[in-house]
mmCIF file of C-alpha atoms and ligand atoms in Angstrom:
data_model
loop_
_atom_site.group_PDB
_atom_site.id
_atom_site.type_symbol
_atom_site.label_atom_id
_atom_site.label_comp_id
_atom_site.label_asym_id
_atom_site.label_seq_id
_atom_site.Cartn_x
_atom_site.Cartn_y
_atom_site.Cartn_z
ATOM 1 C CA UNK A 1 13.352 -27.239 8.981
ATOM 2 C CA UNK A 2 11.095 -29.423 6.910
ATOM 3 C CA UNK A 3 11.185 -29.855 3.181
ATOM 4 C CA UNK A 4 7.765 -30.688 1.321
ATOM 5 C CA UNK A 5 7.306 -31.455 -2.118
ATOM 6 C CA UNK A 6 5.244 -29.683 -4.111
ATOM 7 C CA UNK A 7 3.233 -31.604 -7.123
ATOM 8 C CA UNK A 8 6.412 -30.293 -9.874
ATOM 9 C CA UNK A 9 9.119 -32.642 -7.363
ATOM 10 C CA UNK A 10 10.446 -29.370 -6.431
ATOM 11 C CA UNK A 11 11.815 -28.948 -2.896
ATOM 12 C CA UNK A 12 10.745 -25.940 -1.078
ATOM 13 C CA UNK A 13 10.563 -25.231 2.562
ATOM 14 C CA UNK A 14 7.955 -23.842 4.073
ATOM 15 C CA UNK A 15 8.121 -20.968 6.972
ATOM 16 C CA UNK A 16 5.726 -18.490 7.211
ATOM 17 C CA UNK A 17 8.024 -15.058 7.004
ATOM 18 C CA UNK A 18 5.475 -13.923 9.698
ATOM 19 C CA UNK A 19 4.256 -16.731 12.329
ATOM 20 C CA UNK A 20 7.983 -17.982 11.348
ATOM 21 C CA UNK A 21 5.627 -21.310 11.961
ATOM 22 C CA UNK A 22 6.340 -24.318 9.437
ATOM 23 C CA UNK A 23 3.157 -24.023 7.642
ATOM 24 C CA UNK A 24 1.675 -24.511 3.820
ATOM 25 C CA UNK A 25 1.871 -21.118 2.297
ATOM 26 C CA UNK A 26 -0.451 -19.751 0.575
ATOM 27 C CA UNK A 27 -1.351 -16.843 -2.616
ATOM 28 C CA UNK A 28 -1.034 -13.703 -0.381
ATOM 29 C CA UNK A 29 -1.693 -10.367 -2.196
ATOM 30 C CA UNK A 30 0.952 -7.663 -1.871
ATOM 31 C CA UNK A 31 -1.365 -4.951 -2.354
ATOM 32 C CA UNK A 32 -4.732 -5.332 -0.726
ATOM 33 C CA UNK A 33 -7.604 -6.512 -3.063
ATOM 34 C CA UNK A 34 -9.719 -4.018 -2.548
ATOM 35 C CA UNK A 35 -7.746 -1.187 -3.095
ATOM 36 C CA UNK A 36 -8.417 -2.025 -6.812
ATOM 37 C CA UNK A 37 -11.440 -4.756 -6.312
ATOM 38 C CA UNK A 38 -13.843 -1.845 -5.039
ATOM 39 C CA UNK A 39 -12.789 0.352 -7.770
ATOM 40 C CA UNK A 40 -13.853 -1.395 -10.550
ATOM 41 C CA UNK A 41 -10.614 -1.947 -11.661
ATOM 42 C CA UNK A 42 -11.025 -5.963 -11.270
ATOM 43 C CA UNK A 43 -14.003 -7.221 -13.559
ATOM 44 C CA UNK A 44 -14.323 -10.753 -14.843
ATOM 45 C CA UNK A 45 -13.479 -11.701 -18.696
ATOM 46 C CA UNK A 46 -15.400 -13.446 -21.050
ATOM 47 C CA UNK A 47 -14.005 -16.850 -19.021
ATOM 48 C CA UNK A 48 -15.239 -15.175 -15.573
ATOM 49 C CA UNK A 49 -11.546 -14.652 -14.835
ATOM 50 C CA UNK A 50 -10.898 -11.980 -12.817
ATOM 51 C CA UNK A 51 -8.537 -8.901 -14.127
ATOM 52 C CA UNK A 52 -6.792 -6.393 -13.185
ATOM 53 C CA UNK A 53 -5.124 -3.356 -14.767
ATOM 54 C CA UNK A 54 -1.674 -2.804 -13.947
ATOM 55 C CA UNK A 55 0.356 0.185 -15.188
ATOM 56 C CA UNK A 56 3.965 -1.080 -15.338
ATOM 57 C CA UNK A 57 6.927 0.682 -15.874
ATOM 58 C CA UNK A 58 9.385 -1.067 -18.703
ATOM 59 C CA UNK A 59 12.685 0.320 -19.230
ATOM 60 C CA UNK A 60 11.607 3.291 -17.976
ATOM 61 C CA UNK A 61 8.590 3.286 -19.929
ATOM 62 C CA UNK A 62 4.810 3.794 -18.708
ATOM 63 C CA UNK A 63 3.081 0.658 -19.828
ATOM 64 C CA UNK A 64 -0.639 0.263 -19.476
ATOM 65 C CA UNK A 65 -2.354 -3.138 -20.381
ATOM 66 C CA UNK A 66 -5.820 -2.467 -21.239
ATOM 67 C CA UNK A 67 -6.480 -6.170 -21.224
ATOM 68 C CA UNK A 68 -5.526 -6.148 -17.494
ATOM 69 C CA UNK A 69 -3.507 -9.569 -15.696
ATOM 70 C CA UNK A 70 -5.347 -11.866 -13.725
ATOM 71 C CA UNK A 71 -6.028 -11.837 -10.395
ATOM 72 C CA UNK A 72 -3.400 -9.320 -9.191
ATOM 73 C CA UNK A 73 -0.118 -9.315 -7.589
ATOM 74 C CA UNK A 74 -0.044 -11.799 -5.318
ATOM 75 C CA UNK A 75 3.277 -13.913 -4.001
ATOM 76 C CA UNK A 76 2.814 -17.914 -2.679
ATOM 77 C CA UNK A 77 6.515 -17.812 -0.909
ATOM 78 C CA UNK A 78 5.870 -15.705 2.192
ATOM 79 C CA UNK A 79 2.902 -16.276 4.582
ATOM 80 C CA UNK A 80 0.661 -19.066 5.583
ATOM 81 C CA UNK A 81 -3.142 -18.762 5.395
ATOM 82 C CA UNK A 82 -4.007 -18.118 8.831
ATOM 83 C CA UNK A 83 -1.083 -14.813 8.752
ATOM 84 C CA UNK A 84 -3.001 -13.864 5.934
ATOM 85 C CA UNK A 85 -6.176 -14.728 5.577
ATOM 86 C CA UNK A 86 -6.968 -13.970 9.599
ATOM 87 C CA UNK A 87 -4.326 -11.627 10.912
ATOM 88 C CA UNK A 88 -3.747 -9.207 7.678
ATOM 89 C CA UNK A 89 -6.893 -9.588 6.504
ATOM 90 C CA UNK A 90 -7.937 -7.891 9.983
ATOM 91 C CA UNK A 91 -6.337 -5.034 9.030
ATOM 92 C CA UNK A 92 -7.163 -4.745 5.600
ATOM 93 C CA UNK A 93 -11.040 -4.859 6.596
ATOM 94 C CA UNK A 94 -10.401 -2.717 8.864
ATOM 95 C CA UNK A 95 -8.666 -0.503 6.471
ATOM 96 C CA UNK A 96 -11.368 -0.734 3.749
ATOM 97 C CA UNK A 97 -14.081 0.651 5.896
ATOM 98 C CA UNK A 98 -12.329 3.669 6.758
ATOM 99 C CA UNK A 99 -11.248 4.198 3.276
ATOM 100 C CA UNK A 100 -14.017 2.809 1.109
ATOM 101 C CA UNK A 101 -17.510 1.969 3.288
ATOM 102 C CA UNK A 102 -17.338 5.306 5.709
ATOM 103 C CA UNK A 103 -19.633 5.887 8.723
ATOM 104 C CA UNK A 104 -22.033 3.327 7.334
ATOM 105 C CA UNK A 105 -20.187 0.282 8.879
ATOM 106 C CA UNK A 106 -17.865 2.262 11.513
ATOM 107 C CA UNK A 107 -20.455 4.629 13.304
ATOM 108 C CA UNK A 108 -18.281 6.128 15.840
ATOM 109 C CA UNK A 109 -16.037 7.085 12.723
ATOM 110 C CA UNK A 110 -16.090 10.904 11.245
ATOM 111 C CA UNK A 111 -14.977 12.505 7.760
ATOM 112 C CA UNK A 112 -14.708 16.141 6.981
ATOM 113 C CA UNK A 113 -12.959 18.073 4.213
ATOM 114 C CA UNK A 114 -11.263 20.656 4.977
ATOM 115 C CA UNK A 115 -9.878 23.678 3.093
ATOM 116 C CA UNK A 116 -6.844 24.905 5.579
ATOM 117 C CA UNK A 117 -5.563 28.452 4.621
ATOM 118 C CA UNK A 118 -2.856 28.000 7.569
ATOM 119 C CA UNK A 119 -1.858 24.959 5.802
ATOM 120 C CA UNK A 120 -2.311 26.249 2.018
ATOM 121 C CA UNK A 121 -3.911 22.491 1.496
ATOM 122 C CA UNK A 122 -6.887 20.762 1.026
ATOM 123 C CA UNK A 123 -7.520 17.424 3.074
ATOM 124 C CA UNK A 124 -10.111 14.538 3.876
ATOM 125 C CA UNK A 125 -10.252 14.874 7.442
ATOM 126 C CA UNK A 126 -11.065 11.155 9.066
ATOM 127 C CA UNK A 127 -11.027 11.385 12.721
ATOM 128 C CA UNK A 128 -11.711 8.369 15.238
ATOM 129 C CA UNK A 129 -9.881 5.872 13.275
ATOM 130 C CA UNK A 130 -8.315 2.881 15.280
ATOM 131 C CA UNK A 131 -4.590 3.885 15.235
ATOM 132 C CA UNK A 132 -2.676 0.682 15.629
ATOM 133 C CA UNK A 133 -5.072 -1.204 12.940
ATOM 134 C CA UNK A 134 -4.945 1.611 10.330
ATOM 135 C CA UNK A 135 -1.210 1.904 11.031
ATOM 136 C CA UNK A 136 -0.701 -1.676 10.808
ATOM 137 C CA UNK A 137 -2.861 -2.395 7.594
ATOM 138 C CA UNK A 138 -0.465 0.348 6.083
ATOM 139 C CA UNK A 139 3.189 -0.863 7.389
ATOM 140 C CA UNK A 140 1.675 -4.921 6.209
ATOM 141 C CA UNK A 141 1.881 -3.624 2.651
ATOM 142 C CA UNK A 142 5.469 -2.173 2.235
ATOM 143 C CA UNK A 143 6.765 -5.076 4.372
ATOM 144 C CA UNK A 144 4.932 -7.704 2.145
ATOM 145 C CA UNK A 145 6.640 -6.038 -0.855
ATOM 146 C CA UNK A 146 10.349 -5.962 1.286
ATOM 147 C CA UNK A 147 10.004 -9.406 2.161
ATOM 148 C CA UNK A 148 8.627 -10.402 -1.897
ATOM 149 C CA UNK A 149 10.775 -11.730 -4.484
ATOM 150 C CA UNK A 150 8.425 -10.579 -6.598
ATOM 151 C CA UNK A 151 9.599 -8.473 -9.692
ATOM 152 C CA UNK A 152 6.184 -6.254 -8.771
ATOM 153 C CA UNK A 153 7.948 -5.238 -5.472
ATOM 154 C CA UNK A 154 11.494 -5.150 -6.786
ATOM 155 C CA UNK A 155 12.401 -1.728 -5.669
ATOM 156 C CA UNK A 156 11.602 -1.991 -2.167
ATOM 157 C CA UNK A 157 14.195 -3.932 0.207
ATOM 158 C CA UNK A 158 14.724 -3.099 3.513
ATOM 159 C CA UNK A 159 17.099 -5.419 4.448
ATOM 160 C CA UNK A 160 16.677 -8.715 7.133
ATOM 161 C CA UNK A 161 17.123 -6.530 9.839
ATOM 162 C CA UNK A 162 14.031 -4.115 9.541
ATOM 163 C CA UNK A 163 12.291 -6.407 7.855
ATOM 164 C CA UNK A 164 12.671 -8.301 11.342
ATOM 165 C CA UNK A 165 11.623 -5.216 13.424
ATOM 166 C CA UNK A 166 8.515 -4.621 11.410
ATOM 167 C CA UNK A 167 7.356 -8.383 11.435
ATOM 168 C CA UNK A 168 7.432 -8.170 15.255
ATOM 169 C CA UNK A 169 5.449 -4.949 14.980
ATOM 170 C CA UNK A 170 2.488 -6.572 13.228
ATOM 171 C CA UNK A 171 2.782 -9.783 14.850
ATOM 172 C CA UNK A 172 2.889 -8.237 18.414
ATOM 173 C CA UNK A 173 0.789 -5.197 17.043
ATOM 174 C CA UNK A 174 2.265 -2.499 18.213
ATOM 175 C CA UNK A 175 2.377 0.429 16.108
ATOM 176 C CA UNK A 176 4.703 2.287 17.728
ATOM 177 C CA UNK A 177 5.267 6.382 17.377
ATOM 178 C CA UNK A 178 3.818 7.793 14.025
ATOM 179 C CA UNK A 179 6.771 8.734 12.763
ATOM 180 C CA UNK A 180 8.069 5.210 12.723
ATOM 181 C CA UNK A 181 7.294 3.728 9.403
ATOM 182 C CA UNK A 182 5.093 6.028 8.445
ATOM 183 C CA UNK A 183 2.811 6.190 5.368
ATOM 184 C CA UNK A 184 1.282 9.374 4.242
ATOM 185 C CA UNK A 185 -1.659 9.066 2.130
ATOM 186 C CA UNK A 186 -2.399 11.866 -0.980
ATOM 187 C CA UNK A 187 -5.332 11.794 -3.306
ATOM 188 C CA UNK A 188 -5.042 11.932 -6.569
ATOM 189 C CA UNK A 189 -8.366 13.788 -7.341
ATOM 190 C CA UNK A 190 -7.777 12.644 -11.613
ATOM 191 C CA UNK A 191 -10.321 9.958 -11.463
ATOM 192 C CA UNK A 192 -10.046 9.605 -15.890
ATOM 193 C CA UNK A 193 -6.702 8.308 -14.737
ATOM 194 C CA UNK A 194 -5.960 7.277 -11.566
ATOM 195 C CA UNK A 195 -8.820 5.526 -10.711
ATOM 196 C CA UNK A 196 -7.551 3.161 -13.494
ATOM 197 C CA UNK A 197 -4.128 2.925 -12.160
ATOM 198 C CA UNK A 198 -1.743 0.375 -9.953
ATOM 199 C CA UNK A 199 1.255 0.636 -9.846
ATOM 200 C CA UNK A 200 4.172 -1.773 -9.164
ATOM 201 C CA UNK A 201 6.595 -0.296 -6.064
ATOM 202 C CA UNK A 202 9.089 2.195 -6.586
ATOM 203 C CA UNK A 203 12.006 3.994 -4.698
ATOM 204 C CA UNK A 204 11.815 7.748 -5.213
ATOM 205 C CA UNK A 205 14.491 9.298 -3.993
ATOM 206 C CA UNK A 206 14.377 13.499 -4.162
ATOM 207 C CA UNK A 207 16.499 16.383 -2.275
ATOM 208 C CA UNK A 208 18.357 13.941 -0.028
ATOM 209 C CA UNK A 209 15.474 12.125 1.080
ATOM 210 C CA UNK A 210 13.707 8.661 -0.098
ATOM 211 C CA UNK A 211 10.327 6.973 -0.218
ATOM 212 C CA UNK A 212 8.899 4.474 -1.071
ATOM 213 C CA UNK A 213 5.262 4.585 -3.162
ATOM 214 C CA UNK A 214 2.710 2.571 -4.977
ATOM 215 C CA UNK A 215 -0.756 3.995 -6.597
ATOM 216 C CA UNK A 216 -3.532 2.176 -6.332
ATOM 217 C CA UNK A 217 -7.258 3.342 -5.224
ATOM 218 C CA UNK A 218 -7.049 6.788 -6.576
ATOM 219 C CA UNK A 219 -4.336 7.257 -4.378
ATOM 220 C CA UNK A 220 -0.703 7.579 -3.947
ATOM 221 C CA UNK A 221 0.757 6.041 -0.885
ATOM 222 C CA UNK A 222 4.398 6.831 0.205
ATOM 223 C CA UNK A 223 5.938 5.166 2.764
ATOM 224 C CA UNK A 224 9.590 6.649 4.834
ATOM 225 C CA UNK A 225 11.580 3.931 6.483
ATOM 226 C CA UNK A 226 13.563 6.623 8.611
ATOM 227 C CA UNK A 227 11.766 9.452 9.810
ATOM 228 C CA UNK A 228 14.811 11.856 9.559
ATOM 229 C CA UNK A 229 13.223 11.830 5.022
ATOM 230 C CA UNK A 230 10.125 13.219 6.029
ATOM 231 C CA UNK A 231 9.821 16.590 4.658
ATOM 232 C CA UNK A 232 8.820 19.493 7.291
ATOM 233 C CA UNK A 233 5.743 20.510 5.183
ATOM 234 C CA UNK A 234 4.356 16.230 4.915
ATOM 235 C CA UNK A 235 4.315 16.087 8.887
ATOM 236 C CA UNK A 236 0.905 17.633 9.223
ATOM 237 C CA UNK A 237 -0.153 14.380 7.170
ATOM 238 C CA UNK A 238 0.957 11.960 9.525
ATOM 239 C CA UNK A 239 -1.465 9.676 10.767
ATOM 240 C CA UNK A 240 -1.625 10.412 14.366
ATOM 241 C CA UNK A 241 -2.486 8.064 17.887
ATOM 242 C CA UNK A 242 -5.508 10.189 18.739
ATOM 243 C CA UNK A 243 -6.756 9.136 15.729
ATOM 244 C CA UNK A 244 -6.842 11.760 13.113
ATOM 245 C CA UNK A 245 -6.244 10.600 9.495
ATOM 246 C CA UNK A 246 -5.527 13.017 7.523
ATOM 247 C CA UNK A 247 -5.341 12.678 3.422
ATOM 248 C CA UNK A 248 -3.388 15.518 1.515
ATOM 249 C CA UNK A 249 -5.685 16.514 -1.717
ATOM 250 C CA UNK A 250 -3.243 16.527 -4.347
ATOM 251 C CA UNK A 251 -4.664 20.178 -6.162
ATOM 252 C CA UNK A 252 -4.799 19.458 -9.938
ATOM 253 C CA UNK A 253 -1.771 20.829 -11.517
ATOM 254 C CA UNK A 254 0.631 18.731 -9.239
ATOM 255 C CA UNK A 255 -1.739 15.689 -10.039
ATOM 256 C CA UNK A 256 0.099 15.026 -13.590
ATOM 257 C CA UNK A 257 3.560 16.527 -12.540
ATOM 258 C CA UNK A 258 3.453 13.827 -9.941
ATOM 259 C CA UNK A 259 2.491 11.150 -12.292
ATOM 260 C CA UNK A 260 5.403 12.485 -14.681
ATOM 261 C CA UNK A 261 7.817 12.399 -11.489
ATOM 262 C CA UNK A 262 6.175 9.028 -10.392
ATOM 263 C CA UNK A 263 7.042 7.367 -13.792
ATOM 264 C CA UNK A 264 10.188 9.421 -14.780
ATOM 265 C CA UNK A 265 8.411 10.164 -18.337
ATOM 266 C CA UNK A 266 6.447 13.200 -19.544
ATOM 267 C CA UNK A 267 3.390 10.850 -19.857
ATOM 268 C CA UNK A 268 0.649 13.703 -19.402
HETATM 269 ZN ZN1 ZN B 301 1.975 -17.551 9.497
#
């Protein structure tokens, strides 16, 4: 293993935690860019720095900063720039096309809402989306924040050896079963609040079961690390290999009750 020096004197060494290559590492985001870039959420100051608004949560209190921190949540300990900048960033294209840019830029690609009575649900319906990219861009953010030492990520760690088994999954892409690792994506259709909202990573554990969620985009994600916690009635919402994305329209009242759960406060 080599040991560089970085310009304090400081001895660090430098392995990529996905290549596993010796390699400079550089600022890698934890939570894609865009996911609060296209939402207006990063604008530049009066300096032309860029800024972000966070909502934190500090002992155990919502904490908004309307002033925003710069240049979001990134870590400079865990991948080098090709990992990130050419292999993740793949993804996250990839990813921001289906979620942000629609049929304009992926023309084989469909949406549809769709008001299911069997279901009792709303949904955005997104069919023809690439399964192991979409899959992938998803599973690159929870493992990002396992493998952080980043307070931001602090309550998800999966432990070395998943953390293993998912690093081989996006370095050998292969996206394995939906169930595996699977992310379920609900809208949070509250746009006076929501759409200003990202959140740091939190461990929600309910009924015998636990997740894993952020906010961010308008959105809640929640990931399940064993598929045995995913709840009968979230299964329709699992992104599937033929393609069919599905996002769960979160109806209004459960909008700020899920906040409230999200944060453990009565904030709304
Ligand atoms: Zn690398």
């Amino acid at each position: 293993m080599v040991t560089f020096i970085n310009g304090n004197g400081k001895d660090y060494n430098m392995i990529c935690k996905l290549c596993l290559k010796e390699k400079p590492l550089i600022k890698a985001h934890i939570i894609p860019d865009f996911l609060y870039k296209n939402l207006g959420l990063y604008e530049a100051d009066s300096k032309g720095q860029g800024r972000i608004h966070v909502a934190r949560i500090q002992n155990n209190r919502f904490y908004y900063n309307p002033k925003g921190i710069s240049d979001g949540e990134y870590d400079q300990n865990i991948l080098c720039s090709n990992c990130d900048n050419v292999v993740l960033q793949a993804y996250e294209d990839y990813a921001k096309k289906v979620l942000f840019d629609g049929n304009y830029k992926l023309p084989e690609f469909q949406h549809e809402y769709i008001k299911d009575s069997s279901l009792g649900c709303e949904y955005g319906l997104f069919k023809n989306v690439d399964y192991t990219k979409f899959k992938l861009f998803l599973l690159s953010i929870f493992w990002r924040a396992s493998i952080s030492a980043r307070v931001f990520s602090g309550e998800v760690k999966f432990g070395e050896k998943i953390n293993e088994g998912i690093r081989k999954m996006l370095f050998d892409k292969d996206p394995k079963d939906p169930e595996d690792f699977c992310t379920i994506l609900y809208f949070l259709n509250e746009p006076d609040i929501t759409l200003k909202l990202m959140t740091n990573f939190k461990k929600i554990e309910n009924n015998n079961s636990t997740r894993y969620a952020f906010i961010a985009g308008g959105m809640i994600f929640k990931f399940f690390l064993n598929k045995n916690d995913i709840p009968e009635n979230h299964k329709p919402f699992i992104f599937s290999k033929s393609g069919e994305l599905k996002i769960f329209n979160m109806p209004k009242d459960k909008i700020r009750l899920t906040l409230n759960d999200f944060f453990e406060e009565k904030l709304f």
